[in-house]
């Protein structure tokens, strides 16, 4: 049976470390403030945003909530972001995605000051990551690196196969694994013979958004399996991109859903907020 990589426990450790750091900063008169903007009332976004606010409260970060109606114009949203950019009390700005269709997401991301872009989505931060310079890193892939490191799983020299090529997960994940001296393959929905590719992986990162897609047939004996998926199965139960029961018969270590990658994303957002203040 595979070792269970406990994201909930590791994220709690990180948040406790941050809590101490934030308390020290507070004693020096520095308060950390995160502005969280949600447009509309997408139920999934509301859950994510509430979890982020809860984590802020735990760590000791003040969160400012901006709940804008679905009908808000792009100009109004951009004006708010610009206002927060110049507000010296605000350290981090987070605009929850997705945004309504009439708003250009790219334009909004580009407008966030790179120094306050705690999501790590701004092209300046993405560029810095790709050339190995300091900057904010997208929270989910950064969290996966922490999961591996804190579970004593070596990356150096390993065959790392990512399935999924999104700007938020797949691409930054590749950059981070290269930085850790992994040998990296990015595959995706159009990859031919996907099974052959994923079977090469010592470390498999599943991020294609298909419920329970990766069963034991896709996985090499002894591989480490990281499940980024967040889907609903036929019974409306939360599940990942990995068929956990099947995969855990061949994997040496595996993340559950929920309780794997998800909590790590929030822990890394908190890490980025503290970094923004420092
Ligand atoms: N929507 C889904 N994931 C994310 C995330 O990490 N950040 C933001 N801002 N929106 C999201």
Coordinates of C-alpha atoms and ligand atoms in Angstrom, one line a residue:
X1 CA 0.0 0.0 0.0
X2 CA 1.2 3.5 -0.9
X3 CA 2.4 6.0 1.7
X4 CA -0.2 8.8 2.1
X5 CA 1.2 12.3 1.6
X6 CA -0.8 14.3 4.1
X7 CA -1.3 17.8 2.6
X8 CA -3.5 18.8 5.4
X9 CA -0.8 18.1 8.0
X10 CA 2.0 19.7 6.0
X11 CA 0.0 22.8 5.3
X12 CA -0.8 23.1 9.0
X13 CA 2.9 23.0 9.8
X14 CA 3.6 25.8 7.2
X15 CA 0.7 27.9 8.6
X16 CA 2.0 27.5 12.1
X17 CA 5.5 28.6 11.0
X18 CA 4.0 31.6 9.3
X19 CA 1.9 32.4 12.4
X20 CA 5.0 32.8 14.4
X21 CA 6.7 34.9 11.8
X22 CA 3.6 37.2 11.5
X23 CA 3.5 37.6 15.3
X24 CA 7.1 38.8 15.2
X25 CA 6.4 41.3 12.4
X26 CA 3.3 42.5 14.3
X27 CA 5.5 43.1 17.4
X28 CA 7.6 45.3 15.1
X29 CA 4.5 47.3 14.1
X30 CA 4.1 45.6 10.7
X31 CA 0.7 44.4 9.8
X32 CA 0.1 42.2 6.7
X33 CA -2.9 43.0 4.6
X34 CA -4.4 40.9 1.7
X35 CA -7.1 42.3 -0.5
X36 CA -9.4 39.6 -1.8
X37 CA -11.6 40.5 -4.7
X38 CA -14.5 38.2 -5.8
X39 CA -16.8 39.1 -8.7
X40 CA -20.2 37.5 -8.7
X41 CA -21.3 34.5 -6.6
X42 CA -19.9 31.4 -8.2
X43 CA -20.3 28.9 -5.4
X44 CA -16.9 27.2 -5.9
X45 CA -15.2 30.6 -5.9
X46 CA -17.1 31.5 -2.7
X47 CA -15.8 28.3 -1.0
X48 CA -12.2 29.0 -2.2
X49 CA -12.4 32.7 -1.1
X50 CA -13.8 31.8 2.3
X51 CA -11.0 29.2 2.9
X52 CA -8.4 31.9 2.0
X53 CA -10.0 34.4 4.4
X54 CA -10.0 31.7 7.2
X55 CA -6.4 30.9 6.6
X56 CA -5.5 34.6 6.8
X57 CA -7.3 34.9 10.1
X58 CA -5.4 31.9 11.5
X59 CA -2.0 33.1 10.4
X60 CA -2.7 36.7 11.6
X61 CA -3.0 38.4 8.2
X62 CA -5.8 41.0 7.8
X63 CA -8.0 40.2 4.8
X64 CA -10.0 42.9 3.1
X65 CA -12.9 41.5 1.2
X66 CA -14.2 43.1 -1.9
X67 CA -17.4 41.5 -3.2
X68 CA -18.4 43.0 -6.5
X69 CA -21.6 42.2 -8.4
X70 CA -21.5 40.0 -11.5
X71 CA -22.4 43.1 -13.5
X72 CA -19.4 45.2 -12.5
X73 CA -17.6 46.7 -15.5
X74 CA -14.1 45.9 -16.5
X75 CA -13.1 49.5 -16.0
X76 CA -14.6 49.5 -12.4
X77 CA -12.6 46.4 -11.5
X78 CA -9.4 47.8 -13.0
X79 CA -9.9 51.0 -11.1
X80 CA -10.2 49.1 -7.8
X81 CA -7.0 47.1 -8.6
X82 CA -5.1 50.3 -9.4
X83 CA -6.4 51.9 -6.2
X84 CA -5.1 48.9 -4.2
X85 CA -1.8 48.9 -6.1
X86 CA -1.0 52.4 -4.6
X87 CA -2.5 51.8 -1.2
X88 CA 0.6 51.4 1.0
X89 CA -1.4 49.5 3.6
X90 CA -2.1 46.6 1.2
X91 CA 0.6 44.0 0.7
X92 CA -1.1 41.5 -1.5
X93 CA -3.9 41.6 -4.1
X94 CA -5.9 38.5 -5.1
X95 CA -8.6 38.5 -7.8
X96 CA -10.4 35.2 -7.6
X97 CA -10.8 33.5 -11.0
X98 CA -12.7 32.8 -13.2
X99 CA -14.1 36.3 -13.9
X100 CA -17.4 36.9 -15.8
X101 CA -17.1 36.7 -19.7
X102 CA -17.3 40.5 -20.2
X103 CA -14.1 41.0 -18.2
X104 CA -10.7 40.3 -19.8
X105 CA -8.8 38.2 -17.2
X106 CA -5.4 38.8 -18.8
X107 CA -6.0 42.6 -18.6
X108 CA -6.9 42.3 -14.9
X109 CA -3.8 40.1 -14.1
X110 CA -1.5 42.5 -16.0
X111 CA -2.9 45.5 -14.0
X112 CA -2.0 44.0 -10.6
X113 CA 1.3 45.3 -9.4
X114 CA 3.9 42.5 -9.7
X115 CA 5.0 43.4 -6.1
X116 CA 1.5 42.6 -4.8
X117 CA 0.7 39.7 -7.1
X118 CA 0.6 36.9 -4.4
X119 CA -1.0 34.5 -6.9
X120 CA 2.1 34.7 -9.1
X121 CA 0.1 35.1 -12.3
X122 CA 1.6 38.4 -13.6
X123 CA 3.8 37.9 -16.7
X124 CA 6.7 39.6 -14.8
X125 CA 6.5 36.9 -12.1
X126 CA 6.0 34.1 -14.6
X127 CA 9.1 35.4 -16.5
X128 CA 11.2 35.6 -13.4
X129 CA 10.3 32.0 -12.5
X130 CA 11.3 30.8 -16.0
X131 CA 14.8 32.4 -15.7
X132 CA 15.3 31.4 -12.1
X133 CA 15.0 34.9 -10.5
X134 CA 13.1 35.8 -7.3
X135 CA 9.4 36.5 -7.6
X136 CA 6.0 35.3 -6.6
X137 CA 5.4 31.7 -7.7
X138 CA 1.9 30.3 -8.5
X139 CA 0.7 28.7 -5.3
X140 CA -0.4 25.2 -6.4
X141 CA 2.9 24.2 -8.0
X142 CA 4.9 25.8 -5.2
X143 CA 2.8 23.8 -2.7
X144 CA 3.6 20.6 -4.6
X145 CA 7.3 21.2 -4.3
X146 CA 6.8 21.7 -0.5
X147 CA 4.8 18.5 -0.3
X148 CA 7.7 16.6 -2.0
X149 CA 10.5 18.2 0.1
X150 CA 8.7 17.9 3.4
X151 CA 8.0 14.2 2.6
X152 CA 11.7 13.6 1.9
X153 CA 11.0 12.7 -1.7
X154 CA 14.1 13.6 -3.8
X155 CA 13.4 15.3 -7.2
X156 CA 17.0 15.5 -8.5
X157 CA 17.5 13.3 -11.5
X158 CA 14.0 11.9 -11.4
X159 CA 11.7 11.5 -14.4
X160 CA 8.9 14.0 -13.6
X161 CA 5.8 13.8 -15.9
X162 CA 3.2 16.5 -15.7
X163 CA -0.1 15.9 -17.4
X164 CA -1.7 19.3 -18.0
X165 CA -0.2 22.5 -19.5
X166 CA -2.1 25.4 -17.8
X167 CA -0.5 28.7 -16.9
X168 CA -1.5 28.2 -13.3
X169 CA -0.3 24.6 -12.7
X170 CA 1.4 22.7 -15.6
X171 CA 3.8 25.3 -16.9
X172 CA 5.1 26.7 -13.6
X173 CA 5.3 23.2 -12.2
X174 CA 7.7 22.3 -15.0
X175 CA 9.9 25.3 -14.2
X176 CA 10.0 24.5 -10.5
X177 CA 10.9 20.8 -11.2
X178 CA 13.7 21.8 -13.6
X179 CA 15.0 24.1 -10.9
X180 CA 15.1 21.1 -8.5
X181 CA 17.1 19.2 -11.2
X182 CA 14.3 16.9 -12.2
X183 CA 14.0 15.6 -15.8
X184 CA 10.7 17.1 -16.9
X185 CA 8.0 16.1 -19.5
X186 CA 4.8 18.1 -20.0
X187 CA 2.1 16.0 -21.5
X188 CA -1.6 17.0 -22.1
X189 CA -4.9 15.9 -23.6
X190 CA -3.5 15.7 -27.1
X191 CA -0.4 13.6 -26.1
X192 CA -0.2 10.4 -28.1
X193 CA 0.2 7.2 -26.1
X194 CA -0.3 9.0 -22.9
X195 CA 0.0 5.8 -20.9
X196 CA 3.5 5.1 -22.2
X197 CA 4.5 8.6 -21.2
X198 CA 3.1 8.5 -17.7
X199 CA 4.5 5.1 -17.1
X200 CA 8.0 6.6 -17.4
X201 CA 7.3 8.8 -14.4
X202 CA 9.1 8.5 -11.1
X203 CA 7.0 11.5 -10.1
X204 CA 3.6 11.9 -11.8
X205 CA 1.7 15.2 -11.5
X206 CA -1.9 14.7 -12.6
X207 CA -3.6 18.0 -13.6
X208 CA -6.0 17.4 -16.5
X209 CA -9.3 17.9 -14.8
X210 CA -10.8 14.4 -15.6
X211 CA -12.3 12.6 -12.6
X212 CA -10.4 9.4 -11.6
X213 CA -8.7 9.2 -15.0
X214 CA -5.3 7.8 -13.9
X215 CA -5.6 4.2 -12.7
X216 CA -2.8 1.7 -12.0
X217 CA -2.3 1.1 -15.7
X218 CA -0.8 4.6 -16.1
X219 CA 1.6 4.3 -13.2
X220 CA 5.0 2.7 -12.8
X221 CA 5.5 0.5 -9.8
X222 CA 6.9 2.6 -7.0
X223 CA 6.1 6.0 -8.6
X224 CA 5.1 9.1 -6.5
X225 CA 1.7 10.3 -7.6
X226 CA 0.5 13.9 -7.0
X227 CA -3.1 14.6 -7.7
X228 CA -4.0 18.2 -8.6
X229 CA -7.5 17.4 -9.7
X230 CA -10.6 18.7 -8.0
X231 CA -13.7 17.1 -9.6
X232 CA -17.0 15.6 -8.7
X233 CA -17.6 11.9 -9.3
X234 CA -20.9 10.2 -10.4
X235 CA -22.2 10.5 -6.8
X236 CA -21.3 14.2 -6.6
X237 CA -18.4 13.3 -4.2
X238 CA -15.2 15.3 -4.4
X239 CA -12.5 13.3 -6.3
X240 CA -9.2 13.9 -8.1
X241 CA -7.8 13.1 -11.5
X242 CA -6.4 9.9 -10.1
X243 CA -8.3 6.7 -9.3
X244 CA -7.0 6.6 -5.8
X245 CA -7.8 3.0 -4.9
X246 CA -6.3 1.6 -8.1
X247 CA -3.3 3.9 -8.2
X248 CA -2.3 3.3 -4.6
X249 CA -1.8 -0.4 -5.3
X250 CA 1.3 0.5 -7.5
X251 CA 2.4 3.9 -6.3
X252 CA 5.0 4.2 -3.5
X253 CA 3.4 7.5 -2.3
X254 CA 0.2 9.3 -3.2
X255 CA -1.8 12.4 -2.3
X256 CA -5.5 12.1 -1.4
X257 CA -8.3 14.4 -2.7
X258 CA -9.4 16.2 -0.6
X259 CA -6.5 16.7 1.9
X260 CA -3.6 16.6 -0.6
X261 CA -2.6 19.4 -2.9
X262 CA -5.6 21.7 -2.1
X263 CA -4.6 22.8 1.4
X264 CA -1.0 23.4 0.2
X265 CA -2.2 26.0 -2.3
X266 CA -3.6 28.1 0.5
X267 CA -0.5 27.6 2.7
X268 CA 1.6 28.9 -0.2
X269 CA -0.7 31.9 -0.7
X270 CA -0.1 32.7 3.0
X271 CA 3.7 32.3 2.4
X272 CA 3.5 34.7 -0.5
X273 CA 1.6 37.3 1.5
X274 CA 4.2 37.2 4.3
X275 CA 6.9 37.5 1.6
X276 CA 5.1 40.5 0.1
X277 CA 5.2 42.2 3.4
X278 CA 8.9 41.4 4.0
Ligands
LIG1 N1 -9.3 30.1 -9.2 C1 -8.9 28.8 -9.1 N2 -7.7 28.8 -8.5 C2 -7.3 30.0 -8.3 C3 -6.1 30.6 -7.7 O1 -5.2 29.9 -7.3 N3 -6.1 31.9 -7.6 C4 -7.1 32.7 -8.1 N4 -7.0 34.0 -8.0 N5 -8.2 32.2 -8.6 C5 -8.3 30.9 -8.7

